[in-house]
Tab-separated table of C-alpha atoms and ligand atoms in Angstrom:
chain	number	residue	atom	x	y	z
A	18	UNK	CA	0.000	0.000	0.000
A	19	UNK	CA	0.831	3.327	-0.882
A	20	UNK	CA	2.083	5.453	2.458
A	21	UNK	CA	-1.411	7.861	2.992
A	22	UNK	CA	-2.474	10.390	5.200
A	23	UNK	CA	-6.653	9.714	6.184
A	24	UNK	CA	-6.882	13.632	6.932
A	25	UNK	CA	-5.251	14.591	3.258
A	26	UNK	CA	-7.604	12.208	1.088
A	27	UNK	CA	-10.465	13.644	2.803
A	28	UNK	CA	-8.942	17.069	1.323
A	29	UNK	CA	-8.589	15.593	-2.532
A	30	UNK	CA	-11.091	17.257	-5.156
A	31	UNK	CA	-12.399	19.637	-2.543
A	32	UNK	CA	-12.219	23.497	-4.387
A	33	UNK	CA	-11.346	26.076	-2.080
A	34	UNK	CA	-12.581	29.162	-3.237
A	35	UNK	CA	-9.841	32.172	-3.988
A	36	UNK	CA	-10.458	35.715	-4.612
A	37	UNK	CA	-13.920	36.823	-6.372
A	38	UNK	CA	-13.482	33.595	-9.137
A	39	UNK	CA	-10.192	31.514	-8.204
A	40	UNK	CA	-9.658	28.415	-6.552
A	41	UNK	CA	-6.970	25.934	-5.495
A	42	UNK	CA	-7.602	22.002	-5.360
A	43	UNK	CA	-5.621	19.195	-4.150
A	44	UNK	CA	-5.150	16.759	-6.856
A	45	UNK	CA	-2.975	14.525	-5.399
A	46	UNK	CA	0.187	13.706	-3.059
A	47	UNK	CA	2.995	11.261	-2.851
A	48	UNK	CA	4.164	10.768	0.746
A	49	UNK	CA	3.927	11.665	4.711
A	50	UNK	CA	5.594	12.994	7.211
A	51	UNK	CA	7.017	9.505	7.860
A	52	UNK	CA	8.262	9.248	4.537
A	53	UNK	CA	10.745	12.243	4.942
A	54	UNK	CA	11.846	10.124	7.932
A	55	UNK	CA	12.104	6.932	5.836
A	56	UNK	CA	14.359	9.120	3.335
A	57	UNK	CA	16.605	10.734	6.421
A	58	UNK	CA	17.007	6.767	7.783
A	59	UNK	CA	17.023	4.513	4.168
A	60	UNK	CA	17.350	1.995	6.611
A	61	UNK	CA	14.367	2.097	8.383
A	62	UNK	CA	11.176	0.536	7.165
A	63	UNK	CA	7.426	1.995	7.001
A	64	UNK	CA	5.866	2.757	10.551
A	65	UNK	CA	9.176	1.590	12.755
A	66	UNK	CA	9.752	4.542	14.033
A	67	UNK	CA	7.213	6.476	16.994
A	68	UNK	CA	5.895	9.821	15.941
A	69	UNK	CA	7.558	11.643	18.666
A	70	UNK	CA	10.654	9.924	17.197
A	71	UNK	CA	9.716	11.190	13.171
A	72	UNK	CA	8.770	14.718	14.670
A	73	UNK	CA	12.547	15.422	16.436
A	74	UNK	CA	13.941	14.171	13.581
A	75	UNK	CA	11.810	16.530	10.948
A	76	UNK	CA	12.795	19.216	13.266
A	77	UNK	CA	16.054	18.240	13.261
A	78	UNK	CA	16.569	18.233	9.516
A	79	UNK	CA	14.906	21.724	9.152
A	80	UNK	CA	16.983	23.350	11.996
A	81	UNK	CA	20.112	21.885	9.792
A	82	UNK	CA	18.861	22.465	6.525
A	83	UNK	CA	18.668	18.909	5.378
A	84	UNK	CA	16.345	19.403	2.910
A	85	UNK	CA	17.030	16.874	0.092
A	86	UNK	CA	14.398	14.343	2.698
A	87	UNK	CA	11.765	16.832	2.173
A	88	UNK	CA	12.116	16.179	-1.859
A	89	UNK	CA	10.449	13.128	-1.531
A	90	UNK	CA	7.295	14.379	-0.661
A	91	UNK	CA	5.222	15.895	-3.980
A	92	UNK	CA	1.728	17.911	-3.933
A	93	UNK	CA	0.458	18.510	-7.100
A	94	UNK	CA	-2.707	21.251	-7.394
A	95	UNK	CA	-4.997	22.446	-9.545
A	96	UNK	CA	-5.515	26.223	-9.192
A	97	UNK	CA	-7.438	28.871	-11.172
A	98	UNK	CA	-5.268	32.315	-11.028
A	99	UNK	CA	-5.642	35.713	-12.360
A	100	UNK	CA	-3.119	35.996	-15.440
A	101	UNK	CA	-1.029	38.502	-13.077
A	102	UNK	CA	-0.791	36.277	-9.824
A	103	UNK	CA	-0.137	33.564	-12.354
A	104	UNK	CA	3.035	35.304	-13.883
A	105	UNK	CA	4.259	35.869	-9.851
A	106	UNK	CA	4.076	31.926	-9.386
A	107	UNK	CA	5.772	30.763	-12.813
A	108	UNK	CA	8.821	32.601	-10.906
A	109	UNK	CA	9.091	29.611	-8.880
A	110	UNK	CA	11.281	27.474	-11.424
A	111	UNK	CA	11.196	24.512	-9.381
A	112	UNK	CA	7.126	23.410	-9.874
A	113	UNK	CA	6.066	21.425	-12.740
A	114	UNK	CA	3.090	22.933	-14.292
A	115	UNK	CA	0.653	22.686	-17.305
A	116	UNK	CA	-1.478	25.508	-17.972
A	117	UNK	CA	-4.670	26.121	-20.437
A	118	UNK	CA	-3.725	26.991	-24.033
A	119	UNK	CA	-5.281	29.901	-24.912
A	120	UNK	CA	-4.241	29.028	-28.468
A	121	UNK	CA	-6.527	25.748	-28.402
A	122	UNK	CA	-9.393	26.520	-26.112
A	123	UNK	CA	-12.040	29.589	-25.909
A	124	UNK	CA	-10.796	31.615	-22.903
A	125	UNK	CA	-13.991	31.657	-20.121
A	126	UNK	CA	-14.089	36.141	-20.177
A	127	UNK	CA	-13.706	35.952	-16.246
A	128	UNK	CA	-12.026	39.011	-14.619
A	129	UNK	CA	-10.447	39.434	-11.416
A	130	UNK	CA	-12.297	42.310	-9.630
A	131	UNK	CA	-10.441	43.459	-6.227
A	132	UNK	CA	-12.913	44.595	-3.158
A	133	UNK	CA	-13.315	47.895	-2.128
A	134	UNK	CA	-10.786	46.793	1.246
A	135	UNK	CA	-8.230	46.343	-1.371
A	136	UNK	CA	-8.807	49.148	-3.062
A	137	UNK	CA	-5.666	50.699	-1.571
A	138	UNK	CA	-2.945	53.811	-2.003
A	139	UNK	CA	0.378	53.183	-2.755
A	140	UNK	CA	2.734	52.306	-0.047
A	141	UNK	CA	4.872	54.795	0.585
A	142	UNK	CA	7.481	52.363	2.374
A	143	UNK	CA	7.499	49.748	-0.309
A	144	UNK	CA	7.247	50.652	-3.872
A	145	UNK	CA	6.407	47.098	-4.686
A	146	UNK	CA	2.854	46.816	-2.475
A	147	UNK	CA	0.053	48.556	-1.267
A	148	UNK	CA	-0.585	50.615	1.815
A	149	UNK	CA	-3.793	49.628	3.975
A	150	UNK	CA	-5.266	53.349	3.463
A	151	UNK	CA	-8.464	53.077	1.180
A	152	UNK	CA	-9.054	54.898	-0.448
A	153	UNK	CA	-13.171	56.578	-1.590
A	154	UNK	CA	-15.567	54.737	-2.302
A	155	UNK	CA	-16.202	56.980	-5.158
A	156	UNK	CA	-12.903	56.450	-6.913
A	157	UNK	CA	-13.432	52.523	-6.018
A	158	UNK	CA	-17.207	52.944	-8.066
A	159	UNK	CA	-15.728	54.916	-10.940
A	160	UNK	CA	-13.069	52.552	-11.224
A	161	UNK	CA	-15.165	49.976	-11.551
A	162	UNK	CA	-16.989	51.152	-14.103
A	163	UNK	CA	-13.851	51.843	-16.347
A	164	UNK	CA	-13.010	48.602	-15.562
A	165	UNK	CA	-15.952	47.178	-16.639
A	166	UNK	CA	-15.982	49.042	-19.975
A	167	UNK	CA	-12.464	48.162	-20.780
A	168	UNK	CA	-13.471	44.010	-20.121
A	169	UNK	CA	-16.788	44.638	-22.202
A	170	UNK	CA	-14.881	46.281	-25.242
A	171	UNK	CA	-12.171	43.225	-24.756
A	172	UNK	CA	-14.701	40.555	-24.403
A	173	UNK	CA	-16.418	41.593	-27.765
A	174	UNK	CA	-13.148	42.192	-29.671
A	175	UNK	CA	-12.404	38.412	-28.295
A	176	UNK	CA	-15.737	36.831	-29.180
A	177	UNK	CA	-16.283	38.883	-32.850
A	178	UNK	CA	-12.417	37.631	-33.879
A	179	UNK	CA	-12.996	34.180	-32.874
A	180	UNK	CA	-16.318	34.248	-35.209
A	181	UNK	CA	-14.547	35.739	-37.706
A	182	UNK	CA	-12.240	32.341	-37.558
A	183	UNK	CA	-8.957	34.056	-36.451
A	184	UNK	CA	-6.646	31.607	-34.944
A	185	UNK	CA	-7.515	32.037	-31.001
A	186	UNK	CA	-3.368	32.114	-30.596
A	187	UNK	CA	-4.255	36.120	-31.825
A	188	UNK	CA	-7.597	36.602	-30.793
A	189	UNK	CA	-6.348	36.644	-26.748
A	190	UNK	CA	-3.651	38.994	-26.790
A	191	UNK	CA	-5.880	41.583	-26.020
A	192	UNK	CA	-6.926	40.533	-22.992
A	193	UNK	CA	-6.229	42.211	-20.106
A	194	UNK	CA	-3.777	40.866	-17.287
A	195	UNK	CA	-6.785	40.016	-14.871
A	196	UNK	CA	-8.320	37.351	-16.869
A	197	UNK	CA	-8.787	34.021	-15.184
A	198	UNK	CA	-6.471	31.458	-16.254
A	199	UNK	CA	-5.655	27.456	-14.476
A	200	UNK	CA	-3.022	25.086	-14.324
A	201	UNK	CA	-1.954	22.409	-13.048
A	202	UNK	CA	1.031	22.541	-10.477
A	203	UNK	CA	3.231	20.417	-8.919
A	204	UNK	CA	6.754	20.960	-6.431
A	205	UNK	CA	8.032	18.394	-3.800
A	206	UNK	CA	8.180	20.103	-0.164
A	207	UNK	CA	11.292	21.235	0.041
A	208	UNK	CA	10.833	24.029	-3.202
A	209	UNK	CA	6.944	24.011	-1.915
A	210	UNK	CA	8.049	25.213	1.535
A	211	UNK	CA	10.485	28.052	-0.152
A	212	UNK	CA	7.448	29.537	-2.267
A	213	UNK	CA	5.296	29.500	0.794
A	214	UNK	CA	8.376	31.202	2.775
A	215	UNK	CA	8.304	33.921	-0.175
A	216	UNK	CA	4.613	34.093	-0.707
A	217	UNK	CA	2.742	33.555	2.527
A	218	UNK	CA	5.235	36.829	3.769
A	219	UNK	CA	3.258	40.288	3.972
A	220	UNK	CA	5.536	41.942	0.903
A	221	UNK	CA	4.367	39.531	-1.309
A	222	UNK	CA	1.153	40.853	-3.272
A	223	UNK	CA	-2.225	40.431	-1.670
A	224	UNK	CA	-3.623	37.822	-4.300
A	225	UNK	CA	-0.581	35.615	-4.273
A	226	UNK	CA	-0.559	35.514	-0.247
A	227	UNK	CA	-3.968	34.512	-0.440
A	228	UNK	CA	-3.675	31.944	-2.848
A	229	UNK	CA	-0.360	30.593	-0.300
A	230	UNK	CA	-2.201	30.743	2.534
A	231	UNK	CA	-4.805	27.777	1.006
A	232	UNK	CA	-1.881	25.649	-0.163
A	233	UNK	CA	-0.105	26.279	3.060
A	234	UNK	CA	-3.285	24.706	5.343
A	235	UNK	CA	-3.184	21.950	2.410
A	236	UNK	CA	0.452	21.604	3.381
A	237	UNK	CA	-0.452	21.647	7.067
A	238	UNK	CA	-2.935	18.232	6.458
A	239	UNK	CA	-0.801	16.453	4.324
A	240	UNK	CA	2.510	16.770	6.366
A	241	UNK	CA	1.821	18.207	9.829
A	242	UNK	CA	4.880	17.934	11.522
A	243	UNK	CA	6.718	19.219	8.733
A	244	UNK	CA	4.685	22.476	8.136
A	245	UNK	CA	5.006	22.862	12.210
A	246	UNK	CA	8.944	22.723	11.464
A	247	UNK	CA	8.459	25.351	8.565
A	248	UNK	CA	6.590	27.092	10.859
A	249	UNK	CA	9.190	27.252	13.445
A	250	UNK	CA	12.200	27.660	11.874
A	251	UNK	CA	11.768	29.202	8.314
A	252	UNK	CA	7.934	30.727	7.913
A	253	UNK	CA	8.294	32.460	11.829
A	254	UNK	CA	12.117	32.715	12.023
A	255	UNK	CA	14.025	35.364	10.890
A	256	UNK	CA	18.196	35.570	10.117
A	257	UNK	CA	20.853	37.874	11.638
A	258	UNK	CA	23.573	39.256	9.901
A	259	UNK	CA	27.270	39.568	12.103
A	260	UNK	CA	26.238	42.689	12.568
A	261	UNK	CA	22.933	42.099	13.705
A	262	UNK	CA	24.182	39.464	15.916
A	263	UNK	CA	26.691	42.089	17.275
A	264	UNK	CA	23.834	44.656	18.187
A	265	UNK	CA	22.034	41.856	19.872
A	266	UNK	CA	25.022	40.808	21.982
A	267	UNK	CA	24.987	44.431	23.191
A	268	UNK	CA	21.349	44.366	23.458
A	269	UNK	CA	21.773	41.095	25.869
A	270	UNK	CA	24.708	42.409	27.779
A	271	UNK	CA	23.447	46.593	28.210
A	272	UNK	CA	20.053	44.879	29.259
A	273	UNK	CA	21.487	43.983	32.656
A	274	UNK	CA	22.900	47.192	33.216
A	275	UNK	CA	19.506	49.259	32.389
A	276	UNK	CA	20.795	50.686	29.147
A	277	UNK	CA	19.536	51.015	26.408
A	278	UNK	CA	21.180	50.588	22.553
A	279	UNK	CA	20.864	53.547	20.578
A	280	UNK	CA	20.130	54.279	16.912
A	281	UNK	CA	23.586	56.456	16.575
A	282	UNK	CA	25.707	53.239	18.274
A	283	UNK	CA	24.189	51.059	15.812
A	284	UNK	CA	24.862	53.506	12.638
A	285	UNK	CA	28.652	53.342	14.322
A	286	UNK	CA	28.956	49.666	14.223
A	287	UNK	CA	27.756	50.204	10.476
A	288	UNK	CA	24.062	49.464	9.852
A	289	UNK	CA	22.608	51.577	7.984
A	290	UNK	CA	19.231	53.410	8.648
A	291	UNK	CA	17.140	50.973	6.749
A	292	UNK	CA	19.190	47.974	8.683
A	293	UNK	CA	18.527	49.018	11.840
A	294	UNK	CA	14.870	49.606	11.316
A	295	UNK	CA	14.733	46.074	10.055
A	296	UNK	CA	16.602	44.900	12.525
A	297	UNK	CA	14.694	46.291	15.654
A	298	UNK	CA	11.477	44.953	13.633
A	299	UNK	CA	12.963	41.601	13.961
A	300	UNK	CA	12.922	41.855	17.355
A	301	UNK	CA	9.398	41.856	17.627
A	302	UNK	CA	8.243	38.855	17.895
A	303	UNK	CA	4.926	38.235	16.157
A	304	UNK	CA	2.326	35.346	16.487
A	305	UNK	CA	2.407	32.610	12.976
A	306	UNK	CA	-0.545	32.991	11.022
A	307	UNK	CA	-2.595	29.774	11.758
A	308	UNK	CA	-3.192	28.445	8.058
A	309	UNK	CA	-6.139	26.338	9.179
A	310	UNK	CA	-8.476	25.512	6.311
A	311	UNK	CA	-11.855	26.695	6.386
A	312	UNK	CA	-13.873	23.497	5.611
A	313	UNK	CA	-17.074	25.696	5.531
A	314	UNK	CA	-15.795	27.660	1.737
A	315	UNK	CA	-15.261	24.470	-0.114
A	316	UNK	CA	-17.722	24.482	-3.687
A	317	UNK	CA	-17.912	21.577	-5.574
A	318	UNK	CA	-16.464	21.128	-9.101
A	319	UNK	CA	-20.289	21.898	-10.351
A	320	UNK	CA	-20.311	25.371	-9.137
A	321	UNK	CA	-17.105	25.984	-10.974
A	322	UNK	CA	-17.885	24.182	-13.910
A	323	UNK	CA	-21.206	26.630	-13.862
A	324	UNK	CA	-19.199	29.330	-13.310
A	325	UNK	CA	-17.060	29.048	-16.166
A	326	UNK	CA	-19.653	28.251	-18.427
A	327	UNK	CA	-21.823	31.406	-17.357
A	328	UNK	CA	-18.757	33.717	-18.851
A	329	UNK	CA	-17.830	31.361	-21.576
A	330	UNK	CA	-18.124	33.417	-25.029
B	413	LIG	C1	7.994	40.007	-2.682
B	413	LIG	C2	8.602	39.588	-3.990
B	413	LIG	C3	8.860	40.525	-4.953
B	413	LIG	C4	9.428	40.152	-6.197
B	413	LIG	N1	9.652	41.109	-7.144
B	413	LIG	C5	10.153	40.746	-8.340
B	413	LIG	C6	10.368	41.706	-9.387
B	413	LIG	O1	10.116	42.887	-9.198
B	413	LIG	N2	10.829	41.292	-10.574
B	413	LIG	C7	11.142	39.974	-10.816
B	413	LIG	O2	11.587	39.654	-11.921
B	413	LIG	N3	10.948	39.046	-9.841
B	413	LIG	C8	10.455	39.380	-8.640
B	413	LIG	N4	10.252	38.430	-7.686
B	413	LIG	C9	10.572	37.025	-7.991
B	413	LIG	C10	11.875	36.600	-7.268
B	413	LIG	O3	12.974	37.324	-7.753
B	413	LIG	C11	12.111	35.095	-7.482
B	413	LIG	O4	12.296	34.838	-8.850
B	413	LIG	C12	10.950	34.264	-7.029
B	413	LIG	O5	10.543	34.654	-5.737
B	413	LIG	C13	11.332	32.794	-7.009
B	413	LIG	O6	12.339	32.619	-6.048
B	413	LIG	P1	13.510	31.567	-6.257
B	413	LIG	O7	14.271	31.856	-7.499
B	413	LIG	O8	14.291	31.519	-4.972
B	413	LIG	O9	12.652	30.210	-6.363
B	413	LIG	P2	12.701	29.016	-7.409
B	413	LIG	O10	12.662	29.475	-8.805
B	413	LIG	O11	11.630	28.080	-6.934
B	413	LIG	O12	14.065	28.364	-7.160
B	413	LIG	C14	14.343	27.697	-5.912
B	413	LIG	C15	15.824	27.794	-5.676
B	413	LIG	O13	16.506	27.059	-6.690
B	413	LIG	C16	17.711	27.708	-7.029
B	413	LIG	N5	17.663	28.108	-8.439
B	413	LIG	C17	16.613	28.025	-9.276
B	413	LIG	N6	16.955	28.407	-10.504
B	413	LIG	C18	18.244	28.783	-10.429
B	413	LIG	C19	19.174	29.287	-11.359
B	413	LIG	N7	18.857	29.509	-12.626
B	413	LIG	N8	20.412	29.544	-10.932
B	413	LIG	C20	20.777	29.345	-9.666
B	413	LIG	N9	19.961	28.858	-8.734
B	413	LIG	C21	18.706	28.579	-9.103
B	413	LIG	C22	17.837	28.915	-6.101
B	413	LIG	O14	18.541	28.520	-4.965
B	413	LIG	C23	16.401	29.194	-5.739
B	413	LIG	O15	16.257	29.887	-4.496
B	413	LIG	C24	9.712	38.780	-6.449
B	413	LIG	C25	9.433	37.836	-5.456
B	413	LIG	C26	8.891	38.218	-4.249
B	413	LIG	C27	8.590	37.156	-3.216
């Protein structure tokens, strides 16, 4: 028999929703928790060891980066992605993934739409993200409108060029960078665990994170003690540099005297300004997210296959 987890097959073709039109689906897996341990001990045989035993080890090889054990161990997904948080996860080169060809099949006209909470300014800390400012609800409405317009005009361009029998290779490259697109996508633990580590983090876009955060409590079911290492030492842990670990011998030793370790000391020792924010923000200790599914969200395969064939051209 093929090493299984009870709690992960009860996850398999359930569609957890994503965004306004998205989802992410467990297709399959290959391998436990127990089989990372088999591949740390060749030796050892199938259910030998106690879990206690498999869950100091798995902490064990994380804490030492011995990751090659956590190769073993494949999920592969099925996820349906906006064309933009699709381009942000092709950047992980270490997945396996087939995606719809919109040069043999009809494009559903499905746009991503964000909310009116992510209707946000620009952060003016990182040029890369949003800040959590709204901004008006009027802006949001007219925007939304334009928006709307712009998908229309695109939809009919797309559906009137396709009638007129030009190859659908041309017909798409109009549309706009929010359409809905799916794939399938596989990556072993190890590479899985490094995208989460990237993605799951708060300077990674909104829409990715949220897509993460559903393969992450996948991840959770299928290898628990794993993702509870990943947790601890690579998703909640954070590195110093020798500098950093200079300033916090200071911190340590000044502590016990009642003093405290100034900005200007720091700037001496040679952090710079943006260091030394990012290093006292390390020092703040904040609580993991909890990546729990919510069981209660899952829609059957029906309600997407509906879906899709509502905004089918
Ligand atoms: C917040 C954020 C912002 C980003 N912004 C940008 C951006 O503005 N522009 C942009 O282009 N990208 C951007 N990226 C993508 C980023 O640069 C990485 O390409 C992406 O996160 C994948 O990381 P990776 O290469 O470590 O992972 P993978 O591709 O999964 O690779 C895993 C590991 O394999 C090794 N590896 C893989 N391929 C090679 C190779 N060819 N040579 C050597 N080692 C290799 C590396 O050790 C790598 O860490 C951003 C990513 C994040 C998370």
């Amino acid at each position: 028999m093929r090493p299984n987890n009870e709690e992960a097959d009860k996850l398999l073709d359930l569609y957890f929703p994503v965004l306004d039109y998205g989802f992410v689906r467990l297709c399959d897996y290959m391998g436990t928790d127990k089989c990372i341990e088999e591949a740390a001990r060749v030796s050892y045989q199938h259910g030998t060891r106690k879990v206690s035993k498999t869950r100091g080890l798995i902490r064990y090889l994380r804490r030492h980066l011995h990751t090659s054990p956590f190769e073993q161990v494949e999920l592969k997904f099925h996820i349906s992605l906006p064309i933009f948080v699709m381009r942000q996860l092709v950047r992980s080169r270490m997945a396996n993934l087939n995606e719809i060809s919109g040069r043999y099949s009809l494009l559903p006209m499905m746009f991503y739409t964000p909310t009116k909470e992510q209707f946000c300014k620009q952060s003016p800390s990182n040029n890369q993200g949003r800040s959590s400012e709204q901004l008006n609800e009027n802006l949001y409405k007219k925007t939304i409108e334009k928006w709307n317009k712009l998908r229309d005009e695109n939809q009919q361009l797309y559906k009137s060029l396709t009638e007129e029998e030009l190859a659908r290779e041309l017909a798409r490259i109009d549309l706009p960078l929010s359409t809905y697109t799916q794939l399938y996508w596989k990556c072993d633990l190890h590479n899985l665990f490094h995208f989460l580590k990237l993605r799951t983090d708060s300077h990674a876009q909104w829409e990715i994170r949220e897509f993460a955060n559903i393969i992450a409590g996948i991840v959770k079911v299928v290898a628990p003690l794993s993702f509870e290492a990943w947790i601890d030492y690579n998703q909640s842990s954070v590195n110093f540099s020798r500098l950093e670990r200079l300033a916090l011998n200071k911190l340590i030793s000044y502590a016990s005297n009642g003093k405290t370790l100034s900005d200007e000391e720091l700037e001496e020792d040679g952090l710079s300004k943006r260091e030394i924010q990012e290093f006292r923000d390390k020092l703040k200790y904040k609580e993991p997210p909890d990546f729990s599914l919510d069981l209660s969200s899952v829609k059957s395969a029906e309600y997407f296959e509906e879906l899709s064939k509502k905004f089918s051209i």
